[in-house]
mmCIF file of C-alpha atoms in Angstrom:
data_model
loop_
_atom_site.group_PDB
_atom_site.id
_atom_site.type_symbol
_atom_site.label_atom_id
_atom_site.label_comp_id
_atom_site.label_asym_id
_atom_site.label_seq_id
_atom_site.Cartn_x
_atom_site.Cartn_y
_atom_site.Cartn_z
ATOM 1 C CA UNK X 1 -5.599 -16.038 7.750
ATOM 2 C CA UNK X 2 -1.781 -17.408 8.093
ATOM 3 C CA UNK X 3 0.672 -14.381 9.017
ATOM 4 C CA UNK X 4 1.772 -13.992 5.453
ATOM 5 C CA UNK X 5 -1.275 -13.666 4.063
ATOM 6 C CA UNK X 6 -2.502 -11.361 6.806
ATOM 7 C CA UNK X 7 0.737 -9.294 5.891
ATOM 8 C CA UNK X 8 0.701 -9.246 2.269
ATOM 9 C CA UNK X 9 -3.075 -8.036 2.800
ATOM 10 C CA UNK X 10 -1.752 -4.744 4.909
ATOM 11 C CA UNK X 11 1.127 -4.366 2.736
ATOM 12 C CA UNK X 12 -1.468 -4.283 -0.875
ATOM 13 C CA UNK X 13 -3.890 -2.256 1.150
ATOM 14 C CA UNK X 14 -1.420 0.027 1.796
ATOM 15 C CA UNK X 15 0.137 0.152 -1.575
ATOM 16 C CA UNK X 16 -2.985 1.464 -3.089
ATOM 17 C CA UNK X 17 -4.041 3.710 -0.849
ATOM 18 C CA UNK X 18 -0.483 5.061 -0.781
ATOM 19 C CA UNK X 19 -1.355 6.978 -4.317
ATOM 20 C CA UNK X 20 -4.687 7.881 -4.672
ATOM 21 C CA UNK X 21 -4.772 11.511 -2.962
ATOM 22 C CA UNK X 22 -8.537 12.385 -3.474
ATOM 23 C CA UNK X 23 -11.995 10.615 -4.313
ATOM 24 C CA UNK X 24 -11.912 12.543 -7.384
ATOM 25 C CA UNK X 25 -8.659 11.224 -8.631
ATOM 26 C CA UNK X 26 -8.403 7.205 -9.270
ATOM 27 C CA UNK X 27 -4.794 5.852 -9.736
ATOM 28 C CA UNK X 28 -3.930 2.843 -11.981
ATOM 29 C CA UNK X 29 -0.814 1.189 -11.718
ATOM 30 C CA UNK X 30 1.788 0.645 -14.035
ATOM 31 C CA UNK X 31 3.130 -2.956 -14.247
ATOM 32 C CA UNK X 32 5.963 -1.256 -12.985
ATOM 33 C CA UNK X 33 4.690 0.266 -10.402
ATOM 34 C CA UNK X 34 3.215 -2.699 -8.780
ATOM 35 C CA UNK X 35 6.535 -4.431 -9.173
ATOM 36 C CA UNK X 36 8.095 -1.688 -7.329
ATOM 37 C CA UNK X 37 5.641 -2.028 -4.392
ATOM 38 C CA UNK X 38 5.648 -5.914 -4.291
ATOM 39 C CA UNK X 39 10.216 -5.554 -4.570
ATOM 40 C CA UNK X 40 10.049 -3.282 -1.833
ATOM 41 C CA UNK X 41 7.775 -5.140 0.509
ATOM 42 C CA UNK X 42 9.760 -8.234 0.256
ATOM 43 C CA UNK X 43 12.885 -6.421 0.474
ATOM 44 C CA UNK X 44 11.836 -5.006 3.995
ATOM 45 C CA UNK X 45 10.323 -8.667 4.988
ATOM 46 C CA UNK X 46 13.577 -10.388 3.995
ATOM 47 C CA UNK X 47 15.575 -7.755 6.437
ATOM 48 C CA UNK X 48 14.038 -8.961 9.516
ATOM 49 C CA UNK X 49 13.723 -12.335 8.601
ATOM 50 C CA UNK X 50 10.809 -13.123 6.823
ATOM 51 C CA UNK X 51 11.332 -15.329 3.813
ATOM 52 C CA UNK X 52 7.647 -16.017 2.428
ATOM 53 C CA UNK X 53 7.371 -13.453 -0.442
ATOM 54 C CA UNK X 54 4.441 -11.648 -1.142
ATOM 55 C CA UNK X 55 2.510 -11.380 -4.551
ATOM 56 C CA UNK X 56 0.379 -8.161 -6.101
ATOM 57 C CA UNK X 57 -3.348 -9.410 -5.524
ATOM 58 C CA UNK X 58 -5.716 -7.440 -7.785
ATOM 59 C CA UNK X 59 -8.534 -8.514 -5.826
ATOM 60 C CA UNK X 60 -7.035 -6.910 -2.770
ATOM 61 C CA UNK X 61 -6.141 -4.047 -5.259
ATOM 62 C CA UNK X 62 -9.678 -3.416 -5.867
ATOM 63 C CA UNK X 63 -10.985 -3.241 -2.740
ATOM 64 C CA UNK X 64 -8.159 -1.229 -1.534
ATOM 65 C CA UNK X 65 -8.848 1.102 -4.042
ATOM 66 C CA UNK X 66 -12.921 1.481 -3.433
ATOM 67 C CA UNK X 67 -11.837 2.423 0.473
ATOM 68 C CA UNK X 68 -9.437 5.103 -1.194
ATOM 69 C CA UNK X 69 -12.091 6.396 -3.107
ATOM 70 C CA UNK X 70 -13.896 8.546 0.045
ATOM 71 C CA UNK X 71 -10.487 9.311 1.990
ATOM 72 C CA UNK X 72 -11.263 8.341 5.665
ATOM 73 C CA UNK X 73 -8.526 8.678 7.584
ATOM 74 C CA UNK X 74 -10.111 5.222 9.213
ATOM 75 C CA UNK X 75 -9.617 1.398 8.890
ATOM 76 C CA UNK X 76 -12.374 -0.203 7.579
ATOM 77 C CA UNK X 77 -14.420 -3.446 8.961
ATOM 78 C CA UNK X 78 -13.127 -6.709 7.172
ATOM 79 C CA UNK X 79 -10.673 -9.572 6.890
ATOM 80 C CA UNK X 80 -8.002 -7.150 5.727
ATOM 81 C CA UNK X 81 -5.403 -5.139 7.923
ATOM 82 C CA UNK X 82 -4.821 -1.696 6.592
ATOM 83 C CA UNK X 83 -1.448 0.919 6.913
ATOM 84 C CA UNK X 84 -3.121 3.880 6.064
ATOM 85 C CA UNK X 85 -0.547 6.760 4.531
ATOM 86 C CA UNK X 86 -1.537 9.940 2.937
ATOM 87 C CA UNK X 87 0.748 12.136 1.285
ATOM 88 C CA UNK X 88 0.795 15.637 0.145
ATOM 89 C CA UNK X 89 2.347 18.341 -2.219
ATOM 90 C CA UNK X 90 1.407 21.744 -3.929
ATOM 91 C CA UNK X 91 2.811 20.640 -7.066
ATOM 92 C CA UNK X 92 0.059 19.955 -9.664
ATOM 93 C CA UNK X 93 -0.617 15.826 -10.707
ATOM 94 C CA UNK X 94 1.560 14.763 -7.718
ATOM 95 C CA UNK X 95 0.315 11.460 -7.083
ATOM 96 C CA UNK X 96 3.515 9.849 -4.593
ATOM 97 C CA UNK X 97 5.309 6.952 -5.727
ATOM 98 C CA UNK X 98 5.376 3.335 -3.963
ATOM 99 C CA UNK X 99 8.960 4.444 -2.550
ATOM 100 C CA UNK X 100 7.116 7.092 -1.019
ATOM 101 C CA UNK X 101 5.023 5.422 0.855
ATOM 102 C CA UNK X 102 7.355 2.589 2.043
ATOM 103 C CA UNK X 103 9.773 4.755 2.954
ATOM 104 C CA UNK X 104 7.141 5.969 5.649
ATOM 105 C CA UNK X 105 6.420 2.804 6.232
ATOM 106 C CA UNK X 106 9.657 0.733 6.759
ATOM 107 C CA UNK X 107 11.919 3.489 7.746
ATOM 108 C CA UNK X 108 10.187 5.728 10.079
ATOM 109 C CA UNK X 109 7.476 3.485 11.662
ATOM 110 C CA UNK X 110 8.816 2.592 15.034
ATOM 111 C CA UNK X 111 7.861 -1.227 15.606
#
């Protein structure tokens, strides 16, 4: 897999694990909401220099979302890198947001 398909694999992965909090609660996205995740993955590529844009991939979506399903805090075997990110709040429905999860990503990871 060329490096921008291996990172546009990671980067859906992570999107849709990023709001599914339990294995009882399955998450669809909003047209908006996966244009939100795919803006702010190619915003952080194009800051360090990386100019092939990624694309939402529902296939990748999919089997994203199955691995979210049983909550391991573990990567699974397969062709696809994973950034695993859970998030957490007492308020009722809270679900995160793909800024939420990208801002863990982009600004805190150390790389």
């Amino acid at each position: 897999m060329e490096k921008g398909a291996a990172f546009a694999a990671v980067m859906m992965a992570m999107a849709v694990l990023a709001t599914t909090t339990t294995g009882a609660l399955q998450v669809q996205f909003s047209e908006a909401e996966k244009a939100q995740f795919v803006q702010l993955h190619n915003d952080a590529r194009a800051a360090v220099g990386v100019r092939t844009a990624v694309a939402w991939n529902e296939a990748l979506a999919a089997k994203a979302l199955e691995h979210a399903r049983y909550c391991r805090k573990e990567h699974i075997p397969g062709p696809y890198g994973e950034n695993l990110w859970w998030g957490w709040s007492s308020a009722a429905g809270w679900v995160g947001t793909p800024a939420d999860a990208m801002h863990i990503y982009i600004y805190i990871y150390i790389y």
